[in-house]
mmCIF file of N, CA and C in Angstrom:
data_model
loop_
_atom_site.group_PDB
_atom_site.id
_atom_site.type_symbol
_atom_site.label_atom_id
_atom_site.label_comp_id
_atom_site.label_asym_id
_atom_site.label_seq_id
_atom_site.Cartn_x
_atom_site.Cartn_y
_atom_site.Cartn_z
ATOM 1 N N UNK A 1 61.443 -42.002 84.135
ATOM 2 C CA UNK A 1 59.661 -43.778 84.357
ATOM 3 C C UNK A 1 60.365 -45.071 84.480
ATOM 4 N N UNK A 2 60.070 -45.679 85.339
ATOM 5 C CA UNK A 2 60.171 -46.702 84.917
ATOM 6 C C UNK A 2 60.228 -48.354 84.205
ATOM 7 N N UNK A 3 60.444 -49.005 84.028
ATOM 8 C CA UNK A 3 59.275 -49.949 82.894
ATOM 9 C C UNK A 3 59.151 -51.155 84.106
ATOM 10 N N UNK A 4 57.976 -50.690 84.404
ATOM 11 C CA UNK A 4 57.210 -52.444 85.323
ATOM 12 C C UNK A 4 56.246 -52.879 84.647
ATOM 13 N N UNK A 5 55.575 -54.288 84.440
ATOM 14 C CA UNK A 5 54.729 -54.942 84.249
ATOM 15 C C UNK A 5 53.172 -53.495 84.245
ATOM 16 N N UNK A 6 52.150 -53.942 83.590
ATOM 17 C CA UNK A 6 50.805 -53.576 84.753
ATOM 18 C C UNK A 6 50.276 -54.035 85.816
ATOM 19 N N UNK A 7 50.583 -55.288 85.681
ATOM 20 C CA UNK A 7 50.357 -56.076 86.550
ATOM 21 C C UNK A 7 51.012 -55.481 87.933
ATOM 22 N N UNK A 8 52.250 -55.394 88.080
ATOM 23 C CA UNK A 8 53.520 -55.032 88.944
ATOM 24 C C UNK A 8 52.766 -53.670 89.597
ATOM 25 N N UNK A 9 52.510 -53.106 88.610
ATOM 26 C CA UNK A 9 52.264 -51.603 89.314
ATOM 27 C C UNK A 9 51.170 -51.749 89.664
ATOM 28 N N UNK A 10 49.880 -52.154 88.914
ATOM 29 C CA UNK A 10 48.722 -52.264 90.364
ATOM 30 C C UNK A 10 49.390 -53.105 91.495
ATOM 31 N N UNK A 11 49.479 -53.830 91.645
ATOM 32 C CA UNK A 11 50.010 -54.725 93.015
ATOM 33 C C UNK A 11 50.442 -53.893 94.020
ATOM 34 N N UNK A 12 51.556 -52.951 92.974
ATOM 35 C CA UNK A 12 52.138 -51.619 94.244
ATOM 36 C C UNK A 12 51.720 -50.985 94.238
ATOM 37 N N UNK A 13 50.190 -50.436 93.588
ATOM 38 C CA UNK A 13 48.885 -49.164 93.643
ATOM 39 C C UNK A 13 48.167 -49.501 94.851
ATOM 40 N N UNK A 14 47.857 -50.528 95.027
ATOM 41 C CA UNK A 14 46.268 -50.871 96.028
ATOM 42 C C UNK A 14 47.978 -51.603 97.275
ATOM 43 N N UNK A 15 49.047 -51.889 97.121
ATOM 44 C CA UNK A 15 49.588 -52.423 98.752
ATOM 45 C C UNK A 15 49.549 -50.589 99.430
ATOM 46 N N UNK A 16 49.675 -49.821 98.688
ATOM 47 C CA UNK A 16 49.811 -48.165 98.824
ATOM 48 C C UNK A 16 48.167 -47.684 98.862
ATOM 49 N N UNK A 17 46.937 -47.970 98.007
ATOM 50 C CA UNK A 17 46.218 -47.650 98.252
ATOM 51 C C UNK A 17 45.188 -48.736 97.843
ATOM 52 N N UNK A 18 44.580 -49.036 98.686
ATOM 53 C CA UNK A 18 43.475 -50.043 98.645
ATOM 54 C C UNK A 18 42.040 -49.926 97.990
ATOM 55 N N UNK A 19 41.841 -48.765 97.969
ATOM 56 C CA UNK A 19 40.509 -48.646 98.006
ATOM 57 C C UNK A 19 39.896 -49.041 96.790
ATOM 58 N N UNK A 20 40.606 -48.839 95.505
ATOM 59 C CA UNK A 20 39.835 -49.418 94.902
ATOM 60 C C UNK A 20 40.896 -50.879 94.109
ATOM 61 N N UNK A 21 39.651 -51.535 93.306
ATOM 62 C CA UNK A 21 39.895 -53.188 93.270
ATOM 63 C C UNK A 21 40.558 -53.004 91.914
ATOM 64 N N UNK A 22 41.120 -54.233 91.548
ATOM 65 C CA UNK A 22 41.979 -54.495 90.668
ATOM 66 C C UNK A 22 41.514 -54.453 89.351
ATOM 67 N N UNK A 23 40.651 -54.788 89.046
ATOM 68 C CA UNK A 23 39.924 -54.266 87.724
ATOM 69 C C UNK A 23 39.808 -53.593 87.587
ATOM 70 N N UNK A 24 39.217 -52.034 88.562
ATOM 71 C CA UNK A 24 39.236 -50.949 88.162
ATOM 72 C C UNK A 24 40.520 -50.378 87.555
ATOM 73 N N UNK A 25 41.819 -50.604 88.114
ATOM 74 C CA UNK A 25 42.566 -49.431 87.380
ATOM 75 C C UNK A 25 43.087 -50.924 85.916
ATOM 76 N N UNK A 26 41.994 -51.803 85.474
ATOM 77 C CA UNK A 26 42.415 -51.975 84.063
ATOM 78 C C UNK A 26 41.828 -51.146 83.495
ATOM 79 N N UNK A 27 40.572 -51.025 84.063
ATOM 80 C CA UNK A 27 39.112 -50.012 83.396
ATOM 81 C C UNK A 27 39.866 -48.946 82.965
ATOM 82 N N UNK A 28 40.435 -48.546 84.171
ATOM 83 C CA UNK A 28 40.972 -46.845 83.304
ATOM 84 C C UNK A 28 41.671 -47.119 82.430
ATOM 85 N N UNK A 29 42.636 -47.924 82.748
ATOM 86 C CA UNK A 29 43.830 -48.336 81.523
ATOM 87 C C UNK A 29 43.650 -48.138 79.915
ATOM 88 N N UNK A 30 42.321 -48.693 80.365
ATOM 89 C CA UNK A 30 41.345 -48.931 78.851
ATOM 90 C C UNK A 30 41.349 -47.708 78.369
ATOM 91 N N UNK A 31 40.398 -47.181 79.248
ATOM 92 C CA UNK A 31 39.462 -45.918 78.636
ATOM 93 C C UNK A 31 40.693 -45.553 78.149
ATOM 94 N N UNK A 32 41.914 -44.424 78.775
ATOM 95 C CA UNK A 32 43.213 -43.877 78.482
ATOM 96 C C UNK A 32 43.479 -44.056 77.139
ATOM 97 N N UNK A 33 43.149 -45.693 76.675
ATOM 98 C CA UNK A 33 43.886 -45.993 75.453
ATOM 99 C C UNK A 33 42.220 -45.517 74.152
ATOM 100 N N UNK A 34 41.080 -45.777 74.990
ATOM 101 C CA UNK A 34 39.793 -44.926 73.968
ATOM 102 C C UNK A 34 39.900 -43.598 73.697
ATOM 103 N N UNK A 35 40.324 -42.995 75.160
ATOM 104 C CA UNK A 35 40.490 -41.413 75.303
ATOM 105 C C UNK A 35 41.208 -41.485 73.880
ATOM 106 N N UNK A 36 42.557 -41.598 73.679
ATOM 107 C CA UNK A 36 43.912 -41.344 73.299
ATOM 108 C C UNK A 36 43.742 -41.233 71.486
ATOM 109 N N UNK A 37 42.744 -42.492 71.491
ATOM 110 C CA UNK A 37 42.098 -42.842 69.809
ATOM 111 C C UNK A 37 41.185 -41.361 69.806
ATOM 112 N N UNK A 38 39.915 -41.426 70.336
ATOM 113 C CA UNK A 38 38.954 -40.490 69.828
ATOM 114 C C UNK A 38 39.563 -38.782 70.131
ATOM 115 N N UNK A 39 40.661 -38.595 70.964
ATOM 116 C CA UNK A 39 41.340 -37.015 71.288
ATOM 117 C C UNK A 39 42.373 -36.927 70.140
ATOM 118 N N UNK A 40 43.080 -37.981 70.043
ATOM 119 C CA UNK A 40 44.295 -37.597 69.511
ATOM 120 C C UNK A 40 44.718 -38.835 67.807
ATOM 121 N N UNK A 41 45.248 -38.106 66.769
ATOM 122 C CA UNK A 41 45.675 -38.784 65.887
ATOM 123 C C UNK A 41 46.756 -39.778 66.710
ATOM 124 N N UNK A 42 45.778 -40.760 65.769
ATOM 125 C CA UNK A 42 46.733 -42.265 65.899
ATOM 126 C C UNK A 42 48.178 -42.210 65.371
ATOM 127 N N UNK A 43 48.810 -41.398 64.296
ATOM 128 C CA UNK A 43 50.008 -41.020 63.802
ATOM 129 C C UNK A 43 50.756 -39.827 64.982
ATOM 130 N N UNK A 44 50.345 -39.913 65.539
ATOM 131 C CA UNK A 44 50.775 -38.428 66.914
ATOM 132 C C UNK A 44 51.995 -39.087 67.516
ATOM 133 N N UNK A 45 53.130 -38.494 68.160
ATOM 134 C CA UNK A 45 54.299 -38.655 68.346
ATOM 135 C C UNK A 45 53.367 -39.446 69.824
ATOM 136 N N UNK A 46 52.579 -37.760 70.609
ATOM 137 C CA UNK A 46 52.213 -36.884 72.073
ATOM 138 C C UNK A 46 51.119 -37.524 71.985
ATOM 139 N N UNK A 47 50.609 -39.195 72.354
ATOM 140 C CA UNK A 47 49.201 -39.293 72.303
ATOM 141 C C UNK A 47 48.997 -38.588 74.221
ATOM 142 N N UNK A 48 49.389 -37.826 74.886
ATOM 143 C CA UNK A 48 48.836 -37.312 76.225
ATOM 144 C C UNK A 48 47.188 -36.995 75.829
ATOM 145 N N UNK A 49 46.268 -37.300 77.077
ATOM 146 C CA UNK A 49 45.160 -36.449 77.284
ATOM 147 C C UNK A 49 45.151 -36.516 77.811
ATOM 148 N N UNK A 50 43.818 -34.919 78.280
ATOM 149 C CA UNK A 50 43.872 -34.248 79.195
ATOM 150 C C UNK A 50 43.064 -34.967 80.405
ATOM 151 N N UNK A 51 42.558 -35.035 81.822
ATOM 152 C CA UNK A 51 41.893 -35.636 82.783
ATOM 153 C C UNK A 51 40.229 -35.461 82.216
ATOM 154 N N UNK A 52 39.873 -34.521 82.008
ATOM 155 C CA UNK A 52 38.508 -33.756 80.896
ATOM 156 C C UNK A 52 38.120 -35.120 80.125
ATOM 157 N N UNK A 53 39.698 -35.332 78.978
ATOM 158 C CA UNK A 53 39.345 -35.985 77.460
ATOM 159 C C UNK A 53 39.273 -38.024 78.090
ATOM 160 N N UNK A 54 40.147 -37.547 79.239
ATOM 161 C CA UNK A 54 40.342 -39.323 80.077
ATOM 162 C C UNK A 54 38.698 -39.074 80.756
ATOM 163 N N UNK A 55 37.913 -38.305 81.193
ATOM 164 C CA UNK A 55 37.035 -39.343 81.421
ATOM 165 C C UNK A 55 36.471 -39.286 81.078
ATOM 166 N N UNK A 56 36.099 -38.158 79.492
ATOM 167 C CA UNK A 56 34.708 -38.361 78.302
ATOM 168 C C UNK A 56 35.492 -39.777 77.478
ATOM 169 N N UNK A 57 36.242 -40.259 77.200
ATOM 170 C CA UNK A 57 36.715 -42.060 77.071
ATOM 171 C C UNK A 57 36.682 -43.065 78.308
ATOM 172 N N UNK A 58 36.170 -42.314 79.530
ATOM 173 C CA UNK A 58 36.217 -43.763 80.352
ATOM 174 C C UNK A 58 34.870 -43.798 80.728
ATOM 175 N N UNK A 59 33.854 -42.663 80.414
ATOM 176 C CA UNK A 59 31.787 -42.578 80.358
ATOM 177 C C UNK A 59 31.901 -43.411 78.843
ATOM 178 N N UNK A 60 33.087 -43.411 77.945
ATOM 179 C CA UNK A 60 32.588 -43.803 76.603
ATOM 180 C C UNK A 60 32.192 -45.197 76.804
ATOM 181 N N UNK A 61 33.577 -45.454 76.835
ATOM 182 C CA UNK A 61 34.583 -47.858 77.747
ATOM 183 C C UNK A 61 33.675 -47.703 78.757
ATOM 184 N N UNK A 62 33.246 -47.045 79.689
ATOM 185 C CA UNK A 62 32.151 -48.103 80.685
ATOM 186 C C UNK A 62 30.890 -48.239 80.129
ATOM 187 N N UNK A 63 30.185 -47.237 79.154
ATOM 188 C CA UNK A 63 28.894 -47.577 79.140
ATOM 189 C C UNK A 63 29.157 -48.451 77.974
ATOM 190 N N UNK A 64 29.740 -48.765 76.738
ATOM 191 C CA UNK A 64 30.270 -49.437 75.942
ATOM 192 C C UNK A 64 30.553 -50.945 76.025
ATOM 193 N N UNK A 65 31.147 -51.324 77.436
ATOM 194 C CA UNK A 65 31.427 -52.775 78.034
ATOM 195 C C UNK A 65 30.160 -52.512 78.768
ATOM 196 N N UNK A 66 29.479 -52.128 79.491
ATOM 197 C CA UNK A 66 28.947 -52.494 80.482
ATOM 198 C C UNK A 66 27.038 -52.409 80.745
ATOM 199 N N UNK A 67 26.818 -51.524 79.848
ATOM 200 C CA UNK A 67 25.949 -51.168 79.861
ATOM 201 C C UNK A 67 25.337 -50.452 80.932
ATOM 202 N N UNK A 68 23.866 -51.127 81.208
ATOM 203 C CA UNK A 68 22.803 -50.874 81.639
ATOM 204 C C UNK A 68 23.985 -51.393 83.476
ATOM 205 N N UNK A 69 23.944 -51.604 83.700
ATOM 206 C CA UNK A 69 25.526 -52.836 84.930
ATOM 207 C C UNK A 69 26.395 -51.571 84.947
ATOM 208 N N UNK A 70 26.504 -50.230 84.839
ATOM 209 C CA UNK A 70 27.754 -49.714 85.212
ATOM 210 C C UNK A 70 27.448 -49.371 86.222
ATOM 211 N N UNK A 71 26.755 -48.779 86.764
ATOM 212 C CA UNK A 71 27.034 -47.915 87.786
ATOM 213 C C UNK A 71 27.111 -48.934 89.227
ATOM 214 N N UNK A 72 26.469 -50.460 89.100
ATOM 215 C CA UNK A 72 26.838 -51.266 89.859
ATOM 216 C C UNK A 72 28.172 -52.191 89.629
ATOM 217 N N UNK A 73 29.167 -52.288 88.817
ATOM 218 C CA UNK A 73 30.089 -52.536 88.419
ATOM 219 C C UNK A 73 31.370 -50.750 88.969
ATOM 220 N N UNK A 74 31.400 -49.837 88.020
ATOM 221 C CA UNK A 74 31.670 -48.981 88.708
ATOM 222 C C UNK A 74 31.680 -48.690 90.273
ATOM 223 N N UNK A 75 30.830 -49.244 91.441
ATOM 224 C CA UNK A 75 30.345 -49.146 92.763
ATOM 225 C C UNK A 75 31.097 -49.898 93.423
ATOM 226 N N UNK A 76 30.678 -51.388 92.692
ATOM 227 C CA UNK A 76 31.523 -52.139 93.583
ATOM 228 C C UNK A 76 33.160 -52.066 93.195
ATOM 229 N N UNK A 77 33.731 -51.666 92.030
ATOM 230 C CA UNK A 77 35.344 -51.478 91.987
ATOM 231 C C UNK A 77 35.595 -50.410 92.553
ATOM 232 N N UNK A 78 34.668 -49.048 93.236
ATOM 233 C CA UNK A 78 34.979 -48.259 94.267
ATOM 234 C C UNK A 78 34.951 -46.982 93.088
ATOM 235 N N UNK A 79 34.742 -46.625 91.616
ATOM 236 C CA UNK A 79 34.733 -45.799 91.169
ATOM 237 C C UNK A 79 33.203 -44.664 91.461
ATOM 238 N N UNK A 80 33.824 -43.966 92.117
ATOM 239 C CA UNK A 80 32.484 -43.279 92.258
ATOM 240 C C UNK A 80 32.146 -41.854 91.646
ATOM 241 N N UNK A 81 33.372 -41.192 91.277
ATOM 242 C CA UNK A 81 33.468 -39.677 91.009
ATOM 243 C C UNK A 81 34.693 -39.772 89.848
ATOM 244 N N UNK A 82 34.770 -38.675 89.144
ATOM 245 C CA UNK A 82 35.801 -38.002 88.564
ATOM 246 C C UNK A 82 37.285 -38.202 88.887
ATOM 247 N N UNK A 83 36.599 -37.779 91.000
ATOM 248 C CA UNK A 83 38.459 -37.833 91.393
ATOM 249 C C UNK A 83 38.947 -39.254 91.965
ATOM 250 N N UNK A 84 38.467 -40.193 91.562
ATOM 251 C CA UNK A 84 38.433 -41.603 92.157
ATOM 252 C C UNK A 84 39.317 -42.471 90.721
ATOM 253 N N UNK A 85 39.013 -41.993 88.977
ATOM 254 C CA UNK A 85 39.819 -42.013 88.113
ATOM 255 C C UNK A 85 40.843 -41.834 88.197
ATOM 256 N N UNK A 86 40.668 -40.060 88.505
ATOM 257 C CA UNK A 86 42.192 -39.193 88.667
ATOM 258 C C UNK A 86 43.535 -40.003 89.958
ATOM 259 N N UNK A 87 42.881 -39.955 91.058
ATOM 260 C CA UNK A 87 43.447 -41.541 91.466
ATOM 261 C C UNK A 87 44.211 -42.773 91.311
ATOM 262 N N UNK A 88 43.286 -43.509 90.493
ATOM 263 C CA UNK A 88 43.674 -43.686 90.083
ATOM 264 C C UNK A 88 45.117 -44.097 89.324
ATOM 265 N N UNK A 89 45.034 -42.980 87.902
ATOM 266 C CA UNK A 89 45.681 -42.682 87.491
ATOM 267 C C UNK A 89 46.883 -41.615 88.031
ATOM 268 N N UNK A 90 46.691 -41.213 88.606
ATOM 269 C CA UNK A 90 48.049 -40.607 90.087
ATOM 270 C C UNK A 90 48.911 -41.729 90.860
ATOM 271 N N UNK A 91 48.018 -42.870 91.180
ATOM 272 C CA UNK A 91 48.402 -44.163 91.382
ATOM 273 C C UNK A 91 49.566 -44.708 90.255
ATOM 274 N N UNK A 92 48.928 -44.836 88.986
ATOM 275 C CA UNK A 92 49.779 -45.528 88.670
ATOM 276 C C UNK A 92 51.180 -44.541 87.822
ATOM 277 N N UNK A 93 50.846 -43.265 87.693
ATOM 278 C CA UNK A 93 51.949 -42.699 87.734
ATOM 279 C C UNK A 93 52.820 -42.991 88.694
ATOM 280 N N UNK A 94 52.386 -42.831 90.099
ATOM 281 C CA UNK A 94 53.923 -42.841 91.275
ATOM 282 C C UNK A 94 54.164 -44.178 91.364
ATOM 283 N N UNK A 95 54.199 -44.797 90.551
ATOM 284 C CA UNK A 95 54.472 -46.102 90.528
ATOM 285 C C UNK A 95 55.481 -46.263 89.351
ATOM 286 N N UNK A 96 55.141 -45.876 88.434
ATOM 287 C CA UNK A 96 56.669 -45.604 87.280
ATOM 288 C C UNK A 96 55.515 -46.669 86.151
ATOM 289 N N UNK A 97 54.404 -46.415 86.216
ATOM 290 C CA UNK A 97 53.952 -47.054 84.636
ATOM 291 C C UNK A 97 53.260 -46.163 83.920
ATOM 292 N N UNK A 98 52.930 -44.991 84.313
ATOM 293 C CA UNK A 98 52.264 -43.810 83.354
ATOM 294 C C UNK A 98 52.783 -42.833 83.803
ATOM 295 N N UNK A 99 52.954 -41.973 82.477
ATOM 296 C CA UNK A 99 53.962 -40.274 82.860
ATOM 297 C C UNK A 99 53.170 -39.847 82.749
ATOM 298 N N UNK A 100 53.379 -38.701 83.506
ATOM 299 C CA UNK A 100 52.631 -37.096 83.244
ATOM 300 C C UNK A 100 53.489 -35.276 82.454
ATOM 301 N N UNK A 101 52.721 -34.789 82.025
ATOM 302 C CA UNK A 101 53.279 -33.557 81.752
ATOM 303 C C UNK A 101 53.127 -32.631 82.565
ATOM 304 N N UNK A 102 53.885 -31.271 82.496
ATOM 305 C CA UNK A 102 54.428 -30.623 83.667
ATOM 306 C C UNK A 102 52.966 -29.947 83.947
ATOM 307 N N UNK A 103 51.981 -29.752 83.169
ATOM 308 C CA UNK A 103 50.970 -29.208 83.192
ATOM 309 C C UNK A 103 49.822 -29.565 84.050
ATOM 310 N N UNK A 104 50.196 -31.066 84.222
ATOM 311 C CA UNK A 104 49.325 -32.102 84.473
ATOM 312 C C UNK A 104 49.084 -32.186 85.964
ATOM 313 N N UNK A 105 47.680 -32.173 86.671
ATOM 314 C CA UNK A 105 47.454 -31.880 88.235
ATOM 315 C C UNK A 105 46.151 -33.345 88.061
ATOM 316 N N UNK A 106 46.138 -33.838 89.348
ATOM 317 C CA UNK A 106 45.062 -34.286 90.135
ATOM 318 C C UNK A 106 43.587 -33.702 90.129
ATOM 319 N N UNK A 107 43.527 -32.592 90.756
ATOM 320 C CA UNK A 107 42.612 -31.323 90.112
ATOM 321 C C UNK A 107 42.437 -31.113 88.170
ATOM 322 N N UNK A 108 42.632 -32.159 87.369
ATOM 323 C CA UNK A 108 42.631 -32.285 86.330
ATOM 324 C C UNK A 108 40.720 -32.927 86.308
ATOM 325 N N UNK A 109 40.801 -33.457 87.066
ATOM 326 C CA UNK A 109 39.274 -34.789 87.149
ATOM 327 C C UNK A 109 38.583 -34.149 87.968
ATOM 328 N N UNK A 110 38.482 -33.095 88.342
ATOM 329 C CA UNK A 110 37.380 -32.790 89.217
ATOM 330 C C UNK A 110 36.482 -32.151 88.126
ATOM 331 N N UNK A 111 35.246 -32.135 88.819
ATOM 332 C CA UNK A 111 34.085 -31.920 88.162
ATOM 333 C C UNK A 111 33.640 -32.822 86.527
ATOM 334 N N UNK A 112 33.433 -32.225 85.847
ATOM 335 C CA UNK A 112 33.265 -33.261 84.749
ATOM 336 C C UNK A 112 31.588 -33.095 85.147
ATOM 337 N N UNK A 113 31.374 -34.896 85.029
ATOM 338 C CA UNK A 113 29.549 -35.060 85.279
ATOM 339 C C UNK A 113 29.462 -35.930 86.323
ATOM 340 N N UNK A 114 28.382 -36.126 86.535
ATOM 341 C CA UNK A 114 27.689 -36.978 87.257
ATOM 342 C C UNK A 114 27.660 -38.307 87.342
ATOM 343 N N UNK A 115 28.767 -38.942 87.844
ATOM 344 C CA UNK A 115 28.901 -40.672 87.551
ATOM 345 C C UNK A 115 26.825 -41.476 87.693
ATOM 346 N N UNK A 116 26.205 -40.672 88.587
ATOM 347 C CA UNK A 116 25.084 -41.920 88.984
ATOM 348 C C UNK A 116 23.980 -41.028 87.811
ATOM 349 N N UNK A 117 24.094 -39.710 86.951
ATOM 350 C CA UNK A 117 23.611 -39.176 86.121
ATOM 351 C C UNK A 117 23.839 -40.269 84.502
ATOM 352 N N UNK A 118 25.033 -39.683 84.541
ATOM 353 C CA UNK A 118 26.086 -40.026 83.297
ATOM 354 C C UNK A 118 26.167 -41.801 82.402
ATOM 355 N N UNK A 119 25.823 -42.821 83.430
ATOM 356 C CA UNK A 119 25.727 -43.915 83.606
ATOM 357 C C UNK A 119 24.621 -44.589 84.201
ATOM 358 N N UNK A 120 23.370 -44.240 84.156
ATOM 359 C CA UNK A 120 22.306 -45.098 84.431
ATOM 360 C C UNK A 120 20.726 -44.421 83.135
ATOM 361 N N UNK A 121 21.202 -42.905 83.562
ATOM 362 C CA UNK A 121 20.448 -41.775 81.869
ATOM 363 C C UNK A 121 20.313 -42.505 81.104
ATOM 364 N N UNK A 122 21.380 -43.280 80.292
ATOM 365 C CA UNK A 122 20.948 -43.102 78.898
ATOM 366 C C UNK A 122 19.997 -45.067 78.726
ATOM 367 N N UNK A 123 19.998 -45.209 79.575
ATOM 368 C CA UNK A 123 19.274 -46.751 79.830
ATOM 369 C C UNK A 123 17.509 -46.668 80.008
ATOM 370 N N UNK A 124 17.468 -45.531 81.133
ATOM 371 C CA UNK A 124 15.943 -44.372 81.567
ATOM 372 C C UNK A 124 14.964 -44.930 80.207
ATOM 373 N N UNK A 125 13.594 -44.831 80.361
ATOM 374 C CA UNK A 125 13.021 -45.248 79.665
ATOM 375 C C UNK A 125 13.115 -43.417 79.087
ATOM 376 N N UNK A 126 12.484 -42.767 77.803
ATOM 377 C CA UNK A 126 12.644 -41.600 77.351
ATOM 378 C C UNK A 126 11.771 -40.607 79.145
ATOM 379 N N UNK A 127 10.367 -40.733 78.888
ATOM 380 C CA UNK A 127 10.067 -40.208 79.886
ATOM 381 C C UNK A 127 10.694 -39.770 81.374
ATOM 382 N N UNK A 128 11.209 -40.619 82.022
ATOM 383 C CA UNK A 128 12.151 -40.582 83.006
ATOM 384 C C UNK A 128 13.035 -39.625 83.024
ATOM 385 N N UNK A 129 13.757 -40.432 81.393
ATOM 386 C CA UNK A 129 15.099 -39.022 81.244
ATOM 387 C C UNK A 129 15.194 -37.386 81.279
ATOM 388 N N UNK A 130 13.676 -37.791 80.767
ATOM 389 C CA UNK A 130 13.014 -36.034 80.671
ATOM 390 C C UNK A 130 12.735 -35.054 81.592
ATOM 391 N N UNK A 131 12.331 -36.406 82.528
ATOM 392 C CA UNK A 131 12.041 -35.480 84.124
ATOM 393 C C UNK A 131 13.196 -35.018 84.483
ATOM 394 N N UNK A 132 14.202 -36.191 84.978
ATOM 395 C CA UNK A 132 15.305 -35.989 85.730
ATOM 396 C C UNK A 132 16.037 -34.556 85.079
ATOM 397 N N UNK A 133 16.198 -34.753 83.717
ATOM 398 C CA UNK A 133 17.063 -33.430 83.019
ATOM 399 C C UNK A 133 15.796 -32.154 83.700
ATOM 400 N N UNK A 134 14.877 -31.812 83.550
ATOM 401 C CA UNK A 134 13.717 -30.935 83.514
ATOM 402 C C UNK A 134 14.501 -30.608 85.604
ATOM 403 N N UNK A 135 14.521 -31.563 86.181
ATOM 404 C CA UNK A 135 14.880 -31.657 87.775
ATOM 405 C C UNK A 135 16.337 -31.217 87.805
ATOM 406 N N UNK A 136 17.496 -31.528 87.419
ATOM 407 C CA UNK A 136 18.476 -31.141 86.811
ATOM 408 C C UNK A 136 18.782 -29.347 86.871
ATOM 409 N N UNK A 137 18.022 -29.018 85.908
ATOM 410 C CA UNK A 137 17.979 -27.596 84.927
ATOM 411 C C UNK A 137 17.895 -26.620 86.139
#
């Protein structure tokens, strides 16, 4: 892994794949740090998290940072599903900013949760939340 700045990594990533706003890269990086704190001992040498752990940290971070505006912010930046988070991670891996373990795969970001539900449901009135949950069951 080469040593490049985050700004340079984002610039290179966007040059190859312009689908995502530069702020989306910063959001994913910050969510990765949050996931590592949540799922790993801070004194552990290996701070690696799985794709699904990163997505859990991403959800927590986005909700705490943007609250009811989460879906609007994510849509504006091109993030609509877990796979988008994975693509950003792998764009940063390809340019040498992030590393990966042998067993890691972009498919690790598949599935998970529905962004529209995860980022809007917490802010709905209880009656609407319950109605949505009954419909999705």
